[in-house]
C-alpha cells in the first residue's frame, strides 16, 4: 500500500471513530451505481460532469424520447395519430441506430420490412 492510500485509510478510520459517517443521508440503503461501461474511459469524467449539470448525451436523450413515444403510442386510440407517432418512433430508432453505427435491422420495423420486401418481389 502506498503512502497516500495509508493516509486515506487512517483518515477514514478516524472519521468512523468520530462518528462522522453516522446519520448520513441514504445510510443503510444500497448505492445507485450506474453502468458506464458503454462510455469510453477517457470521456467518463466529462460525461459525469455534464450529467450533474443536467445535460445528457444525444444518444441518451434520443432513448428517452423513444421510451416516452412508446408509452404515448399505447395511449392513442385514433389510427391516424397513432400511425403518425409510430412513424416518428421508427425514425428516432433508425436515427439512434445510425448514431451508434449499428446496421439497419428491418426486423425491428415490421411494417417497413413488409413494404420493402413487397417492392423487391414486384421488381423480380
Coordinates of N, CA, C and O in Angstrom, one line a residue, residues 42-109:
X42 N -11.9 7.6 -21.3 CA -11.4 9.0 -21.3 C -12.5 10.0 -21.3 O -12.2 11.2 -21.1
X43 N -13.7 9.6 -21.5 CA -14.9 10.5 -21.6 C -15.8 10.4 -20.3 O -16.7 11.2 -20.2
X44 N -15.5 9.4 -19.5 CA -16.4 9.2 -18.3 C -16.5 10.4 -17.4 O -17.6 10.8 -17.0
X45 N -15.4 11.0 -17.1 CA -15.4 12.2 -16.2 C -16.2 13.3 -16.8 O -17.0 14.0 -16.1
X46 N -16.0 13.6 -18.1 CA -16.7 14.7 -18.8 C -18.2 14.4 -18.8 O -19.0 15.3 -18.6
X47 N -18.6 13.1 -19.1 CA -20.0 12.8 -19.1 C -20.6 12.9 -17.7 O -21.7 13.4 -17.6
X48 N -19.9 12.6 -16.7 CA -20.4 12.7 -15.3 C -20.6 14.2 -15.0 O -21.7 14.5 -14.4
X49 N -19.7 15.0 -15.4 CA -19.9 16.5 -15.1 C -21.1 17.0 -15.9 O -21.9 17.8 -15.3
X50 N -21.2 16.6 -17.2 CA -22.4 17.1 -17.9 C -23.7 16.6 -17.3 O -24.7 17.3 -17.3
X51 N -23.7 15.3 -16.9 CA -24.9 14.7 -16.3 C -25.3 15.5 -15.0 O -26.4 15.8 -14.8
X52 N -24.3 15.8 -14.2 CA -24.5 16.5 -12.9 C -25.1 18.0 -13.2 O -25.8 18.5 -12.4
X53 N -24.7 18.5 -14.4 CA -25.2 19.8 -14.8 C -26.6 19.7 -15.5 O -27.1 20.7 -15.9
X54 N -27.1 18.5 -15.6 CA -28.4 18.3 -16.2 C -28.4 18.1 -17.7 O -29.4 18.0 -18.3
X55 N -27.2 17.9 -18.3 CA -27.1 17.6 -19.7 C -26.8 16.1 -19.9 O -26.1 15.5 -19.1
X56 N -27.4 15.6 -20.9 CA -27.1 14.2 -21.2 C -26.7 14.0 -22.7 O -27.0 14.9 -23.5
X57 N -25.9 12.9 -23.0 CA -25.5 12.8 -24.3 C -26.7 12.6 -25.3 O -27.8 12.2 -24.9
X58 N -26.5 13.0 -26.6 CA -27.6 12.9 -27.5 C -28.2 11.6 -27.6 O -29.5 11.4 -27.8
X59 N -27.4 10.5 -27.6 CA -28.0 9.2 -27.7 C -28.9 8.8 -26.5 O -30.0 8.2 -26.7
X60 N -28.6 9.3 -25.3 CA -29.5 9.0 -24.2 C -30.7 9.9 -24.3 O -31.8 9.4 -23.9
X61 N -30.6 11.1 -24.8 CA -31.8 11.9 -25.0 C -32.7 11.3 -26.0 O -33.9 11.3 -25.8
X62 N -32.2 10.7 -27.0 CA -33.0 10.0 -28.0 C -33.6 8.8 -27.5 O -34.8 8.5 -27.7
X63 N -32.9 8.0 -26.6 CA -33.5 6.9 -26.0 C -34.7 7.3 -25.1 O -35.7 6.6 -25.0
X64 N -34.5 8.4 -24.4 CA -35.6 8.9 -23.5 C -36.8 9.3 -24.3 O -37.9 8.9 -23.9
X65 N -36.6 9.9 -25.5 CA -37.7 10.3 -26.4 C -38.4 9.0 -26.9 O -39.6 9.0 -27.0
X66 N -37.6 8.0 -27.2 CA -38.1 6.7 -27.8 C -39.0 6.1 -26.7 O -40.1 5.6 -27.0
X67 N -38.6 6.0 -25.5 CA -39.4 5.4 -24.4 C -40.7 6.2 -24.2 O -41.7 5.6 -24.1
X68 N -40.6 7.5 -24.2 CA -41.8 8.3 -24.0 C -42.8 8.1 -25.2 O -44.0 8.1 -25.0
X69 N -42.2 8.0 -26.4 CA -43.1 7.8 -27.6 C -43.8 6.5 -27.5 O -45.0 6.4 -27.8
X70 N -43.1 5.4 -27.1 CA -43.7 4.1 -27.0 C -44.8 4.2 -26.0 O -45.9 3.6 -26.2
X71 N -44.6 4.8 -24.8 CA -45.7 5.0 -23.9 C -46.9 5.7 -24.4 O -48.0 5.4 -24.2
X72 N -46.6 6.8 -25.2 CA -47.6 7.6 -25.7 C -48.4 6.8 -26.8 O -49.7 6.9 -26.8
X73 N -47.8 6.0 -27.6 CA -48.4 5.3 -28.6 C -49.4 4.3 -28.0 O -50.5 4.1 -28.6
X74 N -49.1 3.7 -26.9 CA -50.0 2.8 -26.2 C -51.3 3.5 -25.7 O -52.3 2.8 -25.4
X75 N -51.3 4.8 -25.6 CA -52.5 5.5 -25.1 C -53.3 6.1 -26.2 O -54.4 6.6 -26.0
X76 N -52.9 6.1 -27.5 CA -53.6 6.8 -28.6 C -54.6 5.8 -29.2 O -54.2 4.6 -29.5
X77 N -55.8 6.2 -29.3 CA -56.9 5.4 -29.9 C -57.1 5.7 -31.4 O -57.4 4.8 -32.1
X78 N -56.9 6.9 -31.8 CA -57.2 7.3 -33.2 C -56.0 6.8 -34.1 O -54.9 7.0 -33.9
X79 N -56.4 6.0 -35.1 CA -55.5 5.3 -36.0 C -54.5 6.3 -36.7 O -53.3 6.0 -36.8
X80 N -55.0 7.4 -37.2 CA -54.1 8.3 -38.0 C -53.0 8.9 -37.1 O -51.9 9.0 -37.4
X81 N -53.4 9.3 -35.9 CA -52.5 9.9 -34.9 C -51.5 8.8 -34.4 O -50.3 9.1 -34.3
X82 N -52.0 7.6 -34.2 CA -51.2 6.5 -33.8 C -50.1 6.2 -34.9 O -48.9 6.0 -34.6
X83 N -50.5 6.1 -36.1 CA -49.6 5.8 -37.2 C -48.6 6.9 -37.3 O -47.4 6.6 -37.6
X84 N -49.0 8.2 -37.2 CA -48.0 9.3 -37.2 C -46.9 9.1 -36.2 O -45.7 9.3 -36.4
X85 N -47.4 8.8 -35.0 CA -46.4 8.6 -33.9 C -45.5 7.4 -34.1 O -44.4 7.4 -33.7
X86 N -46.1 6.3 -34.6 CA -45.3 5.1 -34.9 C -44.2 5.5 -35.9 O -43.1 5.0 -35.8
X87 N -44.6 6.2 -36.9 CA -43.5 6.7 -37.9 C -42.5 7.5 -37.3 O -41.3 7.4 -37.6
X88 N -42.9 8.4 -36.4 CA -41.9 9.2 -35.7 C -41.0 8.4 -34.8 O -39.8 8.6 -34.7
X89 N -41.6 7.3 -34.1 CA -40.8 6.4 -33.3 C -39.8 5.7 -34.2 O -38.6 5.5 -33.8
X90 N -40.3 5.2 -35.3 CA -39.4 4.4 -36.2 C -38.2 5.3 -36.7 O -37.0 4.8 -36.7
X91 N -38.5 6.5 -37.0 CA -37.4 7.5 -37.4 C -36.4 7.6 -36.3 O -35.2 7.6 -36.5
X92 N -36.9 7.8 -35.1 CA -36.0 8.0 -34.0 C -35.1 6.8 -33.7 O -33.9 6.9 -33.3
X93 N -35.7 5.6 -33.8 CA -35.0 4.4 -33.6 C -33.9 4.2 -34.7 O -32.7 3.9 -34.4
X94 N -34.2 4.5 -35.9 CA -33.2 4.5 -37.0 C -32.1 5.5 -36.8 O -30.9 5.2 -36.9
X95 N -32.5 6.7 -36.3 CA -31.5 7.7 -36.0 C -30.6 7.3 -34.9 O -29.4 7.5 -35.0
X96 N -31.1 6.6 -33.9 CA -30.3 6.2 -32.8 C -29.4 5.1 -33.2 O -28.2 5.1 -32.9
X97 N -29.9 4.1 -34.0 CA -29.0 3.1 -34.6 C -27.9 3.6 -35.4 O -26.7 3.2 -35.4
X98 N -28.2 4.7 -36.2 CA -27.1 5.3 -37.0 C -26.1 6.0 -36.2 O -24.9 6.0 -36.5
X99 N -26.6 6.7 -35.1 CA -25.6 7.3 -34.2 C -24.7 6.3 -33.5 O -23.5 6.6 -33.3
X100 N -25.2 5.2 -33.3 CA -24.4 4.1 -32.6 C -23.7 3.3 -33.7 O -23.0 2.3 -33.3
X101 N -23.8 3.6 -35.0 CA -23.2 2.9 -36.1 C -23.6 1.5 -36.1 O -22.8 0.6 -36.4
X102 N -24.9 1.2 -35.8 CA -25.4 -0.1 -35.9 C -26.0 -0.3 -37.3 O -26.6 0.7 -37.9
X103 N -26.0 -1.5 -37.9 CA -26.6 -1.7 -39.2 C -28.1 -1.6 -39.0 O -28.7 -1.9 -38.0
X104 N -28.8 -1.3 -40.1 CA -30.3 -1.2 -40.1 C -30.9 -2.6 -40.0 O -30.6 -3.4 -40.8
X105 N -31.7 -2.8 -39.0 CA -32.3 -4.1 -38.7 C -33.8 -3.9 -39.0 O -34.5 -3.4 -38.2
X106 N -34.2 -4.4 -40.2 CA -35.6 -4.2 -40.6 C -36.6 -5.0 -39.7 O -37.8 -4.7 -39.7
X107 N -36.1 -6.1 -39.1 CA -37.0 -6.9 -38.2 C -37.6 -6.0 -37.1 O -38.7 -6.3 -36.6
X108 N -37.0 -4.9 -36.7 CA -37.5 -4.0 -35.7 C -38.6 -3.2 -36.2 O -39.3 -2.5 -35.5
X109 N -38.8 -3.2 -37.6 CA -39.8 -2.3 -38.2 C -40.7 -3.2 -39.1 O -40.5 -3.1 -40.4

